[in-house]
Coordinates of C-alpha atoms in Angstrom, one line a residue:
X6 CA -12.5 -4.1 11.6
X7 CA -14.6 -3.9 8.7
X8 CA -11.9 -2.4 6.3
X9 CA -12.3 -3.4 2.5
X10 CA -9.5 -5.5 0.7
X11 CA -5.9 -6.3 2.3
X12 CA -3.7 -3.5 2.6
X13 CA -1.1 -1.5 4.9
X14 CA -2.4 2.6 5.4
X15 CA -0.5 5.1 7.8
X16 CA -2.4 7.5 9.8
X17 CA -2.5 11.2 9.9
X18 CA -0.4 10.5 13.5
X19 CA 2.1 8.0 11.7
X20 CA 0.8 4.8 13.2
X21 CA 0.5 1.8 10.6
X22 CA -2.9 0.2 9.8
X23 CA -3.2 -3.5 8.4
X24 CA -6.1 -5.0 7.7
X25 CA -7.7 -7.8 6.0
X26 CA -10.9 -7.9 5.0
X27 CA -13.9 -8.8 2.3
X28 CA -12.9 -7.8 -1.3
X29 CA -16.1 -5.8 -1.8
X30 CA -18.6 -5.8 1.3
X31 CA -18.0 -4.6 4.8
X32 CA -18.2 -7.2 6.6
X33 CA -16.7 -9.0 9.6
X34 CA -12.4 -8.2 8.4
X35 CA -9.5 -7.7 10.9
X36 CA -6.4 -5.8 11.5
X37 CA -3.6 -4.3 13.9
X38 CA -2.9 -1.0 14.6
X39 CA 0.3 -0.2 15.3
X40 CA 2.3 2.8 16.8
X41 CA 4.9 5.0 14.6
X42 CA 8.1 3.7 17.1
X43 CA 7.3 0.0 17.2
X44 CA 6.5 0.0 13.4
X45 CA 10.3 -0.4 13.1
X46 CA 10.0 -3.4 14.6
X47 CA 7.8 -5.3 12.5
X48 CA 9.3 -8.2 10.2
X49 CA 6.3 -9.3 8.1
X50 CA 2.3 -9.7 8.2
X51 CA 0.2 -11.8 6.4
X52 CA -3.6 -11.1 5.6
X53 CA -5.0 -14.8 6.0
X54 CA -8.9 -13.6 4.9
X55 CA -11.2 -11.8 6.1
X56 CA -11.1 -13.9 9.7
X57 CA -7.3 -14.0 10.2
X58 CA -4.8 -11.9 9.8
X59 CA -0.7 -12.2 11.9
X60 CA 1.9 -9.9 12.3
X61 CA 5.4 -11.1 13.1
X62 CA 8.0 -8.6 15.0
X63 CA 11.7 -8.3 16.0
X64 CA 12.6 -9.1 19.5
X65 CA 15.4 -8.5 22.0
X66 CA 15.9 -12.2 22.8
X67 CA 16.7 -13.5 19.1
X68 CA 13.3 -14.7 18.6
X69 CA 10.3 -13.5 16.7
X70 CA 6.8 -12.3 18.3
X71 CA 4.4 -13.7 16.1
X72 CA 0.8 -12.7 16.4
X73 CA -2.5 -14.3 14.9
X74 CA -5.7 -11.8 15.3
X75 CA -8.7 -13.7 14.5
X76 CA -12.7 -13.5 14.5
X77 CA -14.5 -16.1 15.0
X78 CA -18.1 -17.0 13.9
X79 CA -20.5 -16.6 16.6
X80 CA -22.0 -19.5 18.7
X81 CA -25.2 -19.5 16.4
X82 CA -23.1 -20.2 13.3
X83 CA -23.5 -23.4 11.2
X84 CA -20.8 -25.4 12.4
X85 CA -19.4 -26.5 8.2
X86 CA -18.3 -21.9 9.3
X87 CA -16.8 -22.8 12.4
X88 CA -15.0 -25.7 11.2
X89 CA -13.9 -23.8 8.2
X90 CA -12.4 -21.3 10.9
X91 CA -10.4 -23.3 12.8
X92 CA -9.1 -25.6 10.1
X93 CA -8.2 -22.1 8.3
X94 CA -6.6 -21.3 11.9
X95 CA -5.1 -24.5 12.5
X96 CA -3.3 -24.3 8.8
X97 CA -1.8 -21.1 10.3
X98 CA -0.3 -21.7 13.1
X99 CA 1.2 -24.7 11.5
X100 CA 2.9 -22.3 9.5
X101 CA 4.4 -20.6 12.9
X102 CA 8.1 -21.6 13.3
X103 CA 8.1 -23.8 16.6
X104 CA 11.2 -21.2 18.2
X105 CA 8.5 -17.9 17.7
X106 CA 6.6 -16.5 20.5
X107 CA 3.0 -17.1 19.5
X108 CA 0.4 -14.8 20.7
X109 CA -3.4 -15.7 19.6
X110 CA -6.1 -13.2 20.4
X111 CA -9.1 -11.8 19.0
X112 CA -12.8 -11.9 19.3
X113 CA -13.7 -16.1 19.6
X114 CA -17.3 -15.8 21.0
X115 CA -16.0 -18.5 23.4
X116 CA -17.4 -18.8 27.0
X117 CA -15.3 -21.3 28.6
X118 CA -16.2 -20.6 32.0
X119 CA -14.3 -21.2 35.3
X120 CA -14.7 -25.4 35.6
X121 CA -10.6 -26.3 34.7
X122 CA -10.7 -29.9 35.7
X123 CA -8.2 -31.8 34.4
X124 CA -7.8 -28.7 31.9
X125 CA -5.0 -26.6 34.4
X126 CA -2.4 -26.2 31.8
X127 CA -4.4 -25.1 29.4
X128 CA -6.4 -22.9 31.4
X129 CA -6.7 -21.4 34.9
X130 CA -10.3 -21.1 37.3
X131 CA -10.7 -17.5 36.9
X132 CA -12.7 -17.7 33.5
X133 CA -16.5 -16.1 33.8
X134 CA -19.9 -17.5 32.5
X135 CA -21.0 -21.1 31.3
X136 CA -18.7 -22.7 28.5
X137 CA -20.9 -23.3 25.0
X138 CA -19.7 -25.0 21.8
X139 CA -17.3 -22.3 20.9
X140 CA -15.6 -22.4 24.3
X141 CA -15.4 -26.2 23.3
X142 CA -13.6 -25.6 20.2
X143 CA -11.1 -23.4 21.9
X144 CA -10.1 -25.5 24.7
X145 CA -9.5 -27.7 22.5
X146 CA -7.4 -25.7 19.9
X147 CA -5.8 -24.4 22.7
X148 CA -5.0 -28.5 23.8
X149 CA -3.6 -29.4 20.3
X150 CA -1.2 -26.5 20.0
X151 CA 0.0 -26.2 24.2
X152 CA -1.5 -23.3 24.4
X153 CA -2.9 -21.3 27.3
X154 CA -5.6 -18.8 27.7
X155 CA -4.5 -16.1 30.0
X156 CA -8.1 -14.3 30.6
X157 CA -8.5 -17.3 32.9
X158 CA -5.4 -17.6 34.8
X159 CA -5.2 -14.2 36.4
X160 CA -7.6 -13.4 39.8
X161 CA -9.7 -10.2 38.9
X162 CA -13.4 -8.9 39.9
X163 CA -15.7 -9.7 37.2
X164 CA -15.7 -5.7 35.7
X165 CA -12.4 -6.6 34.5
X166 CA -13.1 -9.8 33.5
X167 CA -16.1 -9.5 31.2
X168 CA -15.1 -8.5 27.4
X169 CA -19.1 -8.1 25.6
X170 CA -22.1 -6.3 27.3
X171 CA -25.5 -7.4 25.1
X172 CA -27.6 -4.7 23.4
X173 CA -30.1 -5.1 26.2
X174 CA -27.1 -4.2 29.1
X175 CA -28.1 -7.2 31.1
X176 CA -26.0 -10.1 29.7
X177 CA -22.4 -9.6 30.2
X178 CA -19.8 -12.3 29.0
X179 CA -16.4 -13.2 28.8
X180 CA -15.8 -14.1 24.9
X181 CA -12.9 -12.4 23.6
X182 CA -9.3 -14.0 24.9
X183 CA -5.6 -13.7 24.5
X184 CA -3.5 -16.8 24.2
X185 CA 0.1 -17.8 24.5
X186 CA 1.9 -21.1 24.0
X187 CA 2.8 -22.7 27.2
X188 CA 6.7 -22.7 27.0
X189 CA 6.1 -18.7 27.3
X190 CA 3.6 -18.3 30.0
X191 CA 6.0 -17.0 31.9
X192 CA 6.5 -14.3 30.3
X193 CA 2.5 -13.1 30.7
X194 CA 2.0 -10.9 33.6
X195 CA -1.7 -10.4 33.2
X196 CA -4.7 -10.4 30.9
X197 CA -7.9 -8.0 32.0
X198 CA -10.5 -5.5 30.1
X199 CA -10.7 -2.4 30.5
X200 CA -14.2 -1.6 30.7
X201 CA -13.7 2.1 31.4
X202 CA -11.9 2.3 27.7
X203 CA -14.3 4.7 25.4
X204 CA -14.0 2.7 22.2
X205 CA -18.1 3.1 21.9
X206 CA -18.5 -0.6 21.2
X207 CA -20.3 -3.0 23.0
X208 CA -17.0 -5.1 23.0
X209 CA -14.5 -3.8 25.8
X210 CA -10.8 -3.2 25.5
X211 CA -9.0 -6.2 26.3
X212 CA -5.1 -5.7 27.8
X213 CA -2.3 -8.2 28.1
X214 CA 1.1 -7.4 29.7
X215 CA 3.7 -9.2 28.5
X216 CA 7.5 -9.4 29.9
X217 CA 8.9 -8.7 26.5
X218 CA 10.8 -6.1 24.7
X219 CA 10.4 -6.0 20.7
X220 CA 13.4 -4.4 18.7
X221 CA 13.6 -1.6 16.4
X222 CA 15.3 -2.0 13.0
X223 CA 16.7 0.9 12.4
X224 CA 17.3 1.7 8.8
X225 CA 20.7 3.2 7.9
X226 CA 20.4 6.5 6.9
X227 CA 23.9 8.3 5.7
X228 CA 22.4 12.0 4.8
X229 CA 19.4 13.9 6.2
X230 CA 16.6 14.5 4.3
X231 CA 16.2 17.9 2.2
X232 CA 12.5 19.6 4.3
X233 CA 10.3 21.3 2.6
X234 CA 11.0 24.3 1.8
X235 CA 9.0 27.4 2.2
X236 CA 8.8 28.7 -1.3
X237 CA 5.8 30.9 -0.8
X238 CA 7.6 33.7 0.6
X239 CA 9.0 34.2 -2.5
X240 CA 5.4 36.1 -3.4
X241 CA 6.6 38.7 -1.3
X242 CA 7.5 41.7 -3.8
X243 CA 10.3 43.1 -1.3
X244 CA 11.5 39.7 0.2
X245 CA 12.2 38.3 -4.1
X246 CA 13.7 41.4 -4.9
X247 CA 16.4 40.9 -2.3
X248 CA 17.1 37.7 -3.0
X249 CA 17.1 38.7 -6.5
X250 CA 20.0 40.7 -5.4
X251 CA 21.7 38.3 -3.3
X252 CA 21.9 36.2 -6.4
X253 CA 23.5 39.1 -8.6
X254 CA 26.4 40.0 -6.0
X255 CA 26.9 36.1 -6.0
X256 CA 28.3 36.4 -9.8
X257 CA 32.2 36.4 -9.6
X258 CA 34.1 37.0 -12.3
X259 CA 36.8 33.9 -11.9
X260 CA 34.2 30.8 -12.4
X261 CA 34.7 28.8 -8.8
X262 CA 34.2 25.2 -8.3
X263 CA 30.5 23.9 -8.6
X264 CA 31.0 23.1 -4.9
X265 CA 31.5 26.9 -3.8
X266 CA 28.8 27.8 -6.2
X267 CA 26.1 25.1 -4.5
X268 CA 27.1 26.4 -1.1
X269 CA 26.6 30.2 -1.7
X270 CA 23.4 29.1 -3.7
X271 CA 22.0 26.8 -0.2
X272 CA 22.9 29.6 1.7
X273 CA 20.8 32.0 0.3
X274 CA 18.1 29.2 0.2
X275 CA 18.3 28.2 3.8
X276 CA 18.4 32.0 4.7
X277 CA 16.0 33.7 2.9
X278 CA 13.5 30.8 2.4
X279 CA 13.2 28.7 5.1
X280 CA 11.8 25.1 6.2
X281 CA 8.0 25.4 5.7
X282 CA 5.9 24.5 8.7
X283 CA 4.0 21.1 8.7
X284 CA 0.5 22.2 8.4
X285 CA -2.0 21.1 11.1
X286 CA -5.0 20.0 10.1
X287 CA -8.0 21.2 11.3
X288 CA -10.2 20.3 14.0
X289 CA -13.6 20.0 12.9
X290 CA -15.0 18.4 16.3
X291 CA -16.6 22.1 18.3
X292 CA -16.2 22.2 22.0
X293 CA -20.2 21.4 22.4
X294 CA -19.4 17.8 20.6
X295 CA -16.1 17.9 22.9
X296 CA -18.4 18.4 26.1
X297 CA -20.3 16.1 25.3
X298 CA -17.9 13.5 25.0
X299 CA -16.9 14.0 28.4
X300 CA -20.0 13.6 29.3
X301 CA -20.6 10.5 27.8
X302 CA -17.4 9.1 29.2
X303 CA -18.7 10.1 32.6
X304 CA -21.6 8.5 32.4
X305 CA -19.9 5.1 31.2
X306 CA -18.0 5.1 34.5
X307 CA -21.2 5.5 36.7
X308 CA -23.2 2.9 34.8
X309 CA -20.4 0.5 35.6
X310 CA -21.6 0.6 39.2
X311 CA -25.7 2.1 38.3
X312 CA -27.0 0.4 35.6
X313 CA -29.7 2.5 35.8
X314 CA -28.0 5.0 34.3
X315 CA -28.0 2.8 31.0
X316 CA -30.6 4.8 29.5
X317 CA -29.2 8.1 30.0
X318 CA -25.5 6.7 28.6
X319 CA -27.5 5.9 25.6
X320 CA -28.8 9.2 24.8
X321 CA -26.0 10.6 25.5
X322 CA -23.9 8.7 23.2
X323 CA -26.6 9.4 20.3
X324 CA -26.7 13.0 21.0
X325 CA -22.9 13.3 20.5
X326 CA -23.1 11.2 17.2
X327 CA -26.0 13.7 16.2
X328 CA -23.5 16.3 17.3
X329 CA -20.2 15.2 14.9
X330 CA -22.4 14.9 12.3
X331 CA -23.3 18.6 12.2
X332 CA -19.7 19.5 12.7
X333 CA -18.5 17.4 9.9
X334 CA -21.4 19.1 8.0
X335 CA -20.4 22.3 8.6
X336 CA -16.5 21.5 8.0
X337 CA -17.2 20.8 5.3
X338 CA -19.5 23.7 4.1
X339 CA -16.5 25.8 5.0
X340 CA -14.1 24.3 3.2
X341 CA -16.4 24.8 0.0
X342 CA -16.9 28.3 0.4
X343 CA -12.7 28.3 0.7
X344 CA -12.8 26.6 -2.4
X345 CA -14.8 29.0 -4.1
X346 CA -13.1 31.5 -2.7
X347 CA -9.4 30.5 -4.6
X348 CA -11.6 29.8 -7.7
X349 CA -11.9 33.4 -7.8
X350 CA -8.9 34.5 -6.6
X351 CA -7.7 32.3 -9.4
X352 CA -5.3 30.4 -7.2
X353 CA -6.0 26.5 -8.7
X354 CA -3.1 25.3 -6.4
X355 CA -5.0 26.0 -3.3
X356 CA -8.5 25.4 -5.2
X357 CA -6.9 21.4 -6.0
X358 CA -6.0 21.0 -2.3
X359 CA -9.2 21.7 -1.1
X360 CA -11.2 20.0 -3.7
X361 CA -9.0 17.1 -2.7
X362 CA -10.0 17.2 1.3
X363 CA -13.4 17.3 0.3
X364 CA -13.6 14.5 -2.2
X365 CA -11.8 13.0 0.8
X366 CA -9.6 11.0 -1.9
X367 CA -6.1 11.0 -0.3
X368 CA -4.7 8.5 2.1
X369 CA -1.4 8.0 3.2
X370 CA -0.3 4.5 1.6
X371 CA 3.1 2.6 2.0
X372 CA 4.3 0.7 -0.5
X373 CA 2.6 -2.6 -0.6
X374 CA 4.0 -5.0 -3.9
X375 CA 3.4 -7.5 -5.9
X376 CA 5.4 -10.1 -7.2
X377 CA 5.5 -11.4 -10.9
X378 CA 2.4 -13.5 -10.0
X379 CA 0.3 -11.1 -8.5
X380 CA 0.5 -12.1 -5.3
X381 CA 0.6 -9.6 -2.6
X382 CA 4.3 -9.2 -0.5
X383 CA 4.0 -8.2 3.1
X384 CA 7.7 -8.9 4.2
X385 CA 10.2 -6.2 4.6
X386 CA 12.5 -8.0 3.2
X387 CA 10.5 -9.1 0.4
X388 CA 9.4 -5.8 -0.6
X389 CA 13.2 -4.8 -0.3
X390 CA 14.0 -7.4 -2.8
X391 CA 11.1 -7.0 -5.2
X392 CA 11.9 -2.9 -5.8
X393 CA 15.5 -3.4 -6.4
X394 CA 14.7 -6.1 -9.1
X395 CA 12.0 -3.5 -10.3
X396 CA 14.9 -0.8 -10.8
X397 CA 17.5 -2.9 -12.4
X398 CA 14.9 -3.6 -14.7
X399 CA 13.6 -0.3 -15.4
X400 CA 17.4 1.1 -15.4
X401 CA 18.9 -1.4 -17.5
X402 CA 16.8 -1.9 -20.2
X403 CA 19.9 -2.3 -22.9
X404 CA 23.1 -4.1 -22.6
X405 CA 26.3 -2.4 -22.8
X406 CA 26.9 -3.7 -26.3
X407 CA 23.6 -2.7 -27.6
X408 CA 24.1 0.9 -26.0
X409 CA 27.1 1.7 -27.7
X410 CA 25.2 0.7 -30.8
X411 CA 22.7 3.2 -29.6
X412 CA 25.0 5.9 -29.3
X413 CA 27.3 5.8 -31.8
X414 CA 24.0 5.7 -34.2
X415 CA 23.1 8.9 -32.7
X416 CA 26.5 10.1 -33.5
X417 CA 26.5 9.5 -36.7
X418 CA 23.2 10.8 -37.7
X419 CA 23.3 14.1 -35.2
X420 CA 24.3 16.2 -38.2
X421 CA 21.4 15.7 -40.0
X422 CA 18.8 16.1 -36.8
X423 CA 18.7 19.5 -36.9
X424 CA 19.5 19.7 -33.2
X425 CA 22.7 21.8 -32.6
X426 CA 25.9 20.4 -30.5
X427 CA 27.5 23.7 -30.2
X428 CA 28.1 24.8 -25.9
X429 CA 25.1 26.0 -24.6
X430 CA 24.6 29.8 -24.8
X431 CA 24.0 32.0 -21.2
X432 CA 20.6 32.7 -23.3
X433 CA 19.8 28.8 -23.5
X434 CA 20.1 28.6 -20.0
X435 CA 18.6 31.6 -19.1
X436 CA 15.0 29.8 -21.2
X437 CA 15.5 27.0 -19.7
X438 CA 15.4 28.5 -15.9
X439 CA 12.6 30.3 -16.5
X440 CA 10.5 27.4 -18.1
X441 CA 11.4 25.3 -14.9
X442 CA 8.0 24.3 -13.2
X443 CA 7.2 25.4 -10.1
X444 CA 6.4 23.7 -6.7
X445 CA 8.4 20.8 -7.5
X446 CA 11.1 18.9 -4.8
X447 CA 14.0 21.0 -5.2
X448 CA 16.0 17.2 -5.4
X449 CA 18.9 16.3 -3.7
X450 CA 20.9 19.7 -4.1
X451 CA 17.9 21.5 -2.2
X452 CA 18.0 24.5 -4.4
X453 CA 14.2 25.2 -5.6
X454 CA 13.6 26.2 -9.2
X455 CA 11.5 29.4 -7.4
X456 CA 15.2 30.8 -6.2
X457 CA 16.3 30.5 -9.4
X458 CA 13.6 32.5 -11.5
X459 CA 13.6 35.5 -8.7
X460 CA 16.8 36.8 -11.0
X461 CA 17.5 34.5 -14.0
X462 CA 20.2 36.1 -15.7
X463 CA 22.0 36.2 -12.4
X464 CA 21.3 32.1 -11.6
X465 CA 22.2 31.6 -15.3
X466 CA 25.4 33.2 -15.1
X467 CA 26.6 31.1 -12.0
X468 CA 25.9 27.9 -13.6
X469 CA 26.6 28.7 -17.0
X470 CA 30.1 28.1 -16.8
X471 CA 29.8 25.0 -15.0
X472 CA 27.4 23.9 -17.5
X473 CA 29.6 24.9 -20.2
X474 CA 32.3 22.8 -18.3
X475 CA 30.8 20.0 -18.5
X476 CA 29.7 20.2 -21.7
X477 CA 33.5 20.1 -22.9
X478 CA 34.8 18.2 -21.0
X479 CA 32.2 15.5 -20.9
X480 CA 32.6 14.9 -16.9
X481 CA 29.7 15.9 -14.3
X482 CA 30.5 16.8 -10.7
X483 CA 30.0 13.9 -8.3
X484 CA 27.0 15.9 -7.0
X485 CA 25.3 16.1 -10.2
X486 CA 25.1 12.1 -10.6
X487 CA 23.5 11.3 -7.4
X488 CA 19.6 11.1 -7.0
X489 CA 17.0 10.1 -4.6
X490 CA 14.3 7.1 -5.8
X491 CA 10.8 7.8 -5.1
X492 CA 8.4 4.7 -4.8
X493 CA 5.0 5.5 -6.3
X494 CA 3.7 2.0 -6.2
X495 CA 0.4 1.6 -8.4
X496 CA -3.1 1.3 -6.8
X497 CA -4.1 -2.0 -6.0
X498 CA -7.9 -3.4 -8.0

C-alpha cells in the first residue's frame, strides 16, 4: 500500500483506512481497510514502519483480535534487510499480550513448499512450490512464536492455492500467507486465494475464515444529531415570504417561556425548510470504461483455464486504463466549465466547492493526536483521554480566584469603556440578526440564522424579551448553556 506517512482516512463509503508508510517516497508501506460496522470494533493500531503495521479489535469471547500486516523484503534482498525485518517483527509480537488472538499475514515472499517433516504443527503438506531462504525464515518465525501457517493446512487445487502470477504469466507461486498461533487453530476454517478477485495486481486476493465474532463498541449517544438543513429553499421569493409570515403571526403579545418559543421556532424550521439531501457524487467512469471492465473481468476468468488468452487480458486491461483516463479528463473539464460558470453567475459558494473537487484537496480525516511529546496516539482510549485534557486546558485557563479578579476589574472600570450596560434594545437585536453569517451549523437548538433574517423584526421580537430576561435577571435557560464540541485536529507535517 504505498500510502505516504502514518495516518487513519475514511472513505467516501465510510470505511476506515490506516496506513503506514515512507515519510516522503512511495514506496513499499502497508495498511488495513476496514468496513464502516466493524470500525466500531477496533481498540487500537499501531503503524510499526513502513513494513508493519497491527490493528487490535474487540471480541465476543473477552479477548482481543490482534493483527500484524507485514511486507517482507523479497528473496533477492541483502539479508542485514531481511534480518532487520524480522527482528523488527519479532520486537512486535513480543509486545502482543500472550491471552490475544494473533493473526500474522501479509505479503512474505516465502515459498515453503509442501515437505512438513517433522514441521506438522507448524505447518500442514498442502503448501505449493520449492521452499527458498524466505520460506526458511518463516518456518522458523513461525517455530519460535507456535505459530501456524494456514495456506498449508487446508486441501485445495493449486488455482486457489497460488497467491503471485510473474510478469511473464508463466511462474506462479505461493508467497503471501496468513498465520495464527497454535492455541487458536481451531478456530481457522480455511485459508485460499481467490484468483477470480479483480484487484488488477499481479498478487491475488488471499481469504481466511475464521470462527470468530468481533464486537462493536457502541458509543452512547443521549440526543440525535441536528441534519443538515436545507437552507437553500429559502432563495425562493414566495417560499421566504411565507415563512416570513409564519414568523410574524408567531409574535404573542404575553412573552411565553423560551421553551414554547424554540418549539414554534423548530416547527416552522422542520416544516418549511427541511433536511437537505446528502449529495451523490458523481460518477465520472462512462459506460464504454464500464464495458470494458466487464470485459476485462471476463477475460481474467478464461485465462485461468487458457493462458493463451494472456495477451488479449493484457490489452484489455490497458485499454480500459487508457479509457478512465479520458473520463477523468473529461470530468474534470466539466467541472471547470461549472466553475466558470458560478464565477459569472457570481455565486463564490458554489465556485469554492468546485475549485475544491478539482484541486482534489479534501479528504475525510478522523482525528488522529498527539501527545505532549509528539508522538502519534492510535488508541481509542488514548485519543479519548488526550482531547479531554486538551479542553480542560483550553476551557480553564484562569482559576476561580484569578477570574473574579478578572471580573470585578471589569466592573469597576465598565463606566469608563464606553460600552453601554443598559437592556438591549428590539433595534440591537434586530442588527445583530441581520449581521448573523450565513451557511453556518445552526448549533444545538437547530434554528438556522437564514430563518431568522427572512423577517427580522418578527425573530427579534420573539427573542427580545427573553433576551431582555436574561439580561436582568442574570440567569440563562438550561438550553442556552449547552453546546456541541467540534474536533478540528491540526494537519499532521
Amino acid at each position: 500500500m504505498r500510502w505516504c506517512g502514518k495516518d487513519e482516512t475514511t472513505s467516501a463509503n465510510g470505511n476506515l483506512i490506516l496506513h503506514s508508510g515512507k515519510k516522503e517516497r512511495s514506496e513499499h508501506g502497508v495498511g488495513f481497510i476496514i468496513s464502516k460496522d466493524m470500525k466500531q470494533s477496533l481498540k487500537e493500531w499501531k503503524p510499526i514502519s513502513e513494513r508493519i503495521i497491527t490493528a487490535r479489535f474487540f471480541t465476543k469471547i473477552r479477548k482481543c483480535l490482534h493483527i500484524i500486516q507485514c511486507y517482507a523484503p523479497t528473496e533477492d534482498a541483502e539479508p542485514t534487510l531481511k534480518n532487520d525485518f524480522y527482528d523488527q517483527l519479532t520486537a512486535t509480537i513480543r509486545n502482543v499480550p500472550n491471552r490475544d488472538i494473533l493473526i500474522l499475514m501479509g505479503d512474505f515472499n516465502a515459498k515453503i513448499g509442501s515437505d512438513n517433516t517433522g514441521l506438522s504443527h507448524i505447518m500442514g503438506k498442502h503448501g505449493m512450490g520449492i521452499k527458498n531462504d524466505n520460506g526458511e525464515r518463516l518456518i522458523e518465525f513461525c517455530q519460535t512464536f507456535d505459530m501456524v501457517i494456514g495456506g498449508s493446512l487446508f486441501p485445495h487445487k493449486e488455482i486457489h492455492k497460488y497467491t503471485w502470477t510473474s510478469p511473464n504469466g508463466s511462474t506462479k507461486n505461493q508467497i503471501d500467507h496468513i498465520c495464527i498461533r497454535r492455541k487458536w487453530r481451531g478456530s481457522l476454517n480455511d485459508v485460499r486465494s481467490k484468483s477470480g478477485a479483480d484487484i488488477d495486481s499481479d498478487h491475488e486476493l488471499v481469504v481466511a475464515t475464521v470462527r470468530l465474532k468481533l464486537k462493536k463498541n457502541y458509543r452512547k449517544v443521549t440526543e440525535k444529531k441536528n441534519k443538515r438543513l436545507d437552507v437553500e429553499q429559502l432563495r425562493d421569493i414566495p417560499k421566504r415570504n411565507r415563512v416570513a409570515n409564519l414568523l410574524r403571526e408567531s409574535i404573542t403579545p404575553n412573552p411565553r417561556s423560551w421553551e414554547d418559543a424554540h418549539k414554534t421556532l423548530k416547527d416552522i424550521t422542520d416544516e418549511e425548510i427541511g433536511i437537505k439531501q446528502k449529495e451523490k457524487r458523481k460518477i465520472w467512469i462512462t459506460n464504454e470504461t464500464w464495458q470494458l471492465i466487464k470485459e476485462r473481468n471476463s477475460l481474467k476468468e478464461k485465462k485461468l483455464h487458457n493462458p493463451s488468452l494472456s495477451t488479449q487480458y493484457k490489452n484489455v486491461a490497458k485499454a480500459v486504463k487508457t479509457s478512465a483516463r479520458r473520463d477523468k479528463r473529461k470530468y474534470f473539464k466539466n467541472l471547470a466549465e461549472d466553475a466558470e460558470a458560478a464565477a459569472g453567475s457570481n455565486n463564490m459558494r458554489s465556485l469554492h466547492q468546485l475549485i475544491g473537487r478539482l484541486a482534489n484537496t479534501y479528504t475525510s480525516r478522523t482525528a488522529i493526536v498527539k501527545d505532549d511529546g509528539g508522538n502519534l496516539i492510535t488508541c481509542v482510549e488514548g485519543q479519548t483521554k488526550r482531547w479531554r485534557e486538551h479542553f480542560i486546558r483550553v476551557s480553564n485557563v484562569d482559576t476561580p480566584e484569578s477570574q473574579e479578579n478578572i471580573e470585578q476589574s471589569q466592573i469597576e472600570t465598565a463606566p469608563n469603556s464606553g460600552i453601554s450596560t443598559e437592556t438591549p434594545s428590539i433595534e440591537e437585536v434586530i442588527h445583530s440578526i441581520v449581521k448573523l453569517k450565513r451557511n453556518k451549523a445552526p448549533g444545538e437548538d437547530g434554528i438556522p440564522p437564514e430563518l431568522l433574517q427572512t423577517n427580522p423584526a418578527a425573530a427579534a421580537a420573539i427573542l427580545h424579551p427573553h433576551l431582555q430576561a436574561a439580561w436582568t435577571n442574570e440567569s440563562l435557560p438550561i438550553s442556552w448553556t449547552e453546546g456541541a464540541i467540534i474536533k478540528l485536529p491540526k494537519k499532521m507535517i
